[in-house]
Amino acid sequence: MLELREKIKDAASYIKKALAGRELPQIGLVLGSGLGSLAEEIEETVILDYAEIPHFPVSTVAGHAGRLVIGLLSGKRVMAMQGRFHYYEGYSLQEVTFPIRVMQALGIKELIVTNACGGMNPTFAPGDLMLISDHINFIGSNPLIGPNLEEFGPRFPDMSEAYSRRLRALARQVAEEQGVKLQEGVYVPVSGPNYCTPAELIFLRQIGGDAVGMSTVPEVIVANHGGMEVLGIACVTDMAIGEHLEKLEHEQVVAVAEQARPRFIQLIKGILAAM
Ligand code: R1P
């Protein structure tokens, strides 16, 4: 069986070859549920289906297209994942974060992660965008478990600034200039795939969470291990308040994320321009 580092190398060389001499991307983008259409704004694209890239997992969730879109957005060379992988799909967290390793191997040093999440902070409303200030890893595992890839990062990586202070300040500034309301808070991922029970949500709020989801943190941990600067923007698609919880379906999550799309796209483009 090929080792993880060999698989990363294979995938990175495949992408390099597909870029056929063009400059390599500088900034990685992970697009969450219902937010993938941002990739349609990218110009001069090279588009690769996950299925054609060696060792890449394949997206199985509605609202996650399953392709890499590489090109120019706001004048920056980006590599966008139109569709991400989740632990609940049955992938290991190493598989979930494989594309982040490939980004690292391609020389990407800045990563913007996005997601659709449930708002646990009662001051939030569906459709709000939330700057992720920090996270509590409640997914039940960690992508760095196993032999450490020394050439990618240290055994015991620091997590004191998992979400870059500099990029957060930049995002706040751009949101203010654009007049876009930007909430801020702590994101807590659970494994899923079921949505949380009222008692679970009361607990997650009590331990300091503002938003709950099923993704993002494994990618952020790996990116930090690899020394990348990370910015996280979540779209609050529903209220996840234990004391008065309503029924929720994924279609609703995707639909609300799609409604927030114009503000989301404007904000990300503005941030990229300022990066
Ligand atoms: C649930 O509706 C799905 O939406 C969110 C959850 O994590 C889960 O996958 O998707 P993203 O986090 O990928 O945006």
CSV table of N, CA, C and O and ligand atoms in Angstrom, one decimal, residues 31-35 61 64 84-86 88 114-117 187 190 193 195 212-216 237-238 248-251 253-254, ligand 1:
chain,number,residue,atom,x,y,z
A,31,LEU,N,-15.3,25.1,0.0
A,31,LEU,CA,-16.6,25.6,0.0
A,31,LEU,C,-17.6,24.7,0.6
A,31,LEU,O,-17.7,23.5,0.2
A,32,GLY,N,-18.4,25.2,1.5
A,32,GLY,CA,-19.3,24.4,2.3
A,32,GLY,C,-20.7,24.1,1.6
A,32,GLY,O,-20.9,24.6,0.5
A,33,SER,N,-21.5,23.5,2.3
A,33,SER,CA,-22.9,23.1,1.8
A,33,SER,C,-23.6,24.3,1.3
A,33,SER,O,-23.8,25.3,2.0
A,34,GLY,N,-24.0,24.3,0.0
A,34,GLY,CA,-24.8,25.4,-0.6
A,34,GLY,C,-23.9,26.6,-1.0
A,34,GLY,O,-24.4,27.6,-1.5
A,35,LEU,N,-22.6,26.5,-0.7
A,35,LEU,CA,-21.8,27.7,-1.0
A,35,LEU,C,-20.8,27.5,-2.2
A,35,LEU,O,-20.0,28.3,-2.5
A,61,VAL,N,-22.2,14.1,-0.7
A,61,VAL,CA,-23.2,14.9,-0.1
A,61,VAL,C,-23.9,15.9,-1.0
A,61,VAL,O,-23.2,16.5,-1.8
A,64,HIS,N,-22.6,19.4,-2.6
A,64,HIS,CA,-21.1,19.4,-2.7
A,64,HIS,C,-20.7,18.8,-4.1
A,64,HIS,O,-20.8,17.5,-4.3
A,84,ARG,N,-16.6,19.3,-0.2
A,84,ARG,CA,-15.6,18.8,0.8
A,84,ARG,C,-16.0,17.4,1.2
A,84,ARG,O,-17.1,16.9,0.8
A,85,PHE,N,-15.2,16.8,2.1
A,85,PHE,CA,-15.5,15.5,2.6
A,85,PHE,C,-15.7,15.6,4.1
A,85,PHE,O,-15.2,16.5,4.8
A,86,HIS,N,-16.6,14.7,4.5
A,86,HIS,CA,-17.0,14.7,5.9
A,86,HIS,C,-16.7,13.3,6.5
A,86,HIS,O,-16.8,12.3,5.9
A,88,TYR,N,-18.6,11.7,8.5
A,88,TYR,CA,-19.8,10.8,8.5
A,88,TYR,C,-20.0,10.1,7.2
A,88,TYR,O,-20.8,9.2,7.1
A,114,THR,N,-15.0,27.4,4.6
A,114,THR,CA,-16.4,27.9,4.8
A,114,THR,C,-17.3,26.7,5.1
A,114,THR,O,-16.9,25.6,4.8
A,115,ASN,N,-18.4,27.0,5.7
A,115,ASN,CA,-19.4,25.9,6.0
A,115,ASN,C,-20.8,26.5,6.2
A,115,ASN,O,-21.0,27.7,6.4
A,116,ALA,N,-21.7,25.6,6.2
A,116,ALA,CA,-23.1,25.9,6.6
A,116,ALA,C,-23.2,25.3,8.1
A,116,ALA,O,-22.7,24.2,8.3
A,117,CYS,N,-23.8,26.1,9.0
A,117,CYS,CA,-23.8,25.7,10.4
A,117,CYS,C,-25.1,26.1,11.0
A,117,CYS,O,-25.9,26.9,10.5
A,187,TYR,N,-16.9,27.8,16.6
A,187,TYR,CA,-17.5,26.7,15.9
A,187,TYR,C,-17.2,25.4,16.5
A,187,TYR,O,-16.1,25.1,16.9
A,190,VAL,N,-19.5,18.3,15.3
A,190,VAL,CA,-19.8,17.0,15.8
A,190,VAL,C,-19.6,16.0,14.6
A,190,VAL,O,-19.5,16.5,13.5
A,193,PRO,N,-23.9,11.8,11.2
A,193,PRO,CA,-24.7,12.7,10.3
A,193,PRO,C,-26.0,13.1,10.8
A,193,PRO,O,-26.7,14.0,10.2
A,195,TYR,N,-28.5,15.4,13.0
A,195,TYR,CA,-28.5,16.7,13.6
A,195,TYR,C,-28.6,16.4,15.1
A,195,TYR,O,-29.0,15.4,15.6
A,212,VAL,N,-22.8,25.2,15.5
A,212,VAL,CA,-22.5,23.7,15.4
A,212,VAL,C,-22.5,23.3,14.0
A,212,VAL,O,-23.3,23.8,13.2
A,213,GLY,N,-21.7,22.3,13.6
A,213,GLY,CA,-21.6,21.8,12.3
A,213,GLY,C,-21.0,20.4,12.3
A,213,GLY,O,-20.9,19.8,13.4
A,214,MET,N,-20.6,19.9,11.1
A,214,MET,CA,-20.0,18.6,11.0
A,214,MET,C,-18.8,18.6,10.1
A,214,MET,O,-18.5,17.6,9.5
A,215,SER,N,-18.1,19.7,10.1
A,215,SER,CA,-16.9,19.7,9.2
A,215,SER,C,-15.9,20.7,9.7
A,215,SER,O,-15.8,21.1,10.8
A,216,THR,N,-15.1,21.2,8.7
A,216,THR,CA,-14.1,22.3,8.9
A,216,THR,C,-12.9,22.1,9.8
A,216,THR,O,-11.8,22.4,9.4
A,237,THR,N,-27.3,28.7,8.9
A,237,THR,CA,-28.5,28.3,8.0
A,237,THR,C,-29.7,28.0,8.8
A,237,THR,O,-30.8,28.0,8.3
A,238,ASP,N,-29.6,27.8,10.1
A,238,ASP,CA,-30.7,27.5,11.0
A,238,ASP,C,-30.4,27.8,12.4
A,238,ASP,O,-29.2,27.9,12.7
A,248,LEU,N,-35.3,19.9,11.3
A,248,LEU,CA,-34.4,20.4,10.3
A,248,LEU,C,-34.1,19.3,9.2
A,248,LEU,O,-33.9,18.2,9.5
A,249,GLU,N,-34.0,19.8,8.0
A,249,GLU,CA,-33.6,18.9,6.9
A,249,GLU,C,-32.5,19.6,6.1
A,249,GLU,O,-32.4,20.8,6.0
A,250,HIS,N,-31.6,18.7,5.5
A,250,HIS,CA,-30.4,19.2,4.8
A,250,HIS,C,-30.9,20.2,3.6
A,250,HIS,O,-30.1,21.2,3.3
A,251,GLU,N,-32.0,19.9,3.0
A,251,GLU,CA,-32.5,20.8,1.9
A,251,GLU,C,-32.6,22.2,2.4
A,251,GLU,O,-32.3,23.2,1.6
A,253,VAL,N,-30.9,23.6,4.9
A,253,VAL,CA,-29.6,24.1,5.1
A,253,VAL,C,-29.0,24.7,3.8
A,253,VAL,O,-28.6,25.8,3.7
A,254,VAL,N,-29.2,23.9,2.7
A,254,VAL,CA,-28.6,24.3,1.4
A,254,VAL,C,-29.4,25.5,0.9
A,254,VAL,O,-28.8,26.4,0.4
B,1,R1P,C1,-25.8,19.1,7.2
B,1,R1P,O1,-26.9,19.8,6.7
B,1,R1P,C2,-24.5,19.3,6.4
B,1,R1P,O2,-24.3,20.8,6.2
B,1,R1P,C3,-23.0,21.1,6.7
B,1,R1P,C4,-22.8,20.0,7.8
B,1,R1P,O3,-21.4,19.9,8.2
B,1,R1P,C5,-23.3,18.8,7.1
B,1,R1P,O4,-22.4,18.3,6.2
B,1,R1P,O5,-22.1,21.0,5.6
B,1,R1P,P1,-20.7,21.8,5.5
B,1,R1P,O6,-20.1,21.8,6.9
B,1,R1P,O7,-19.9,20.9,4.6
B,1,R1P,O8,-21.0,23.1,5.0
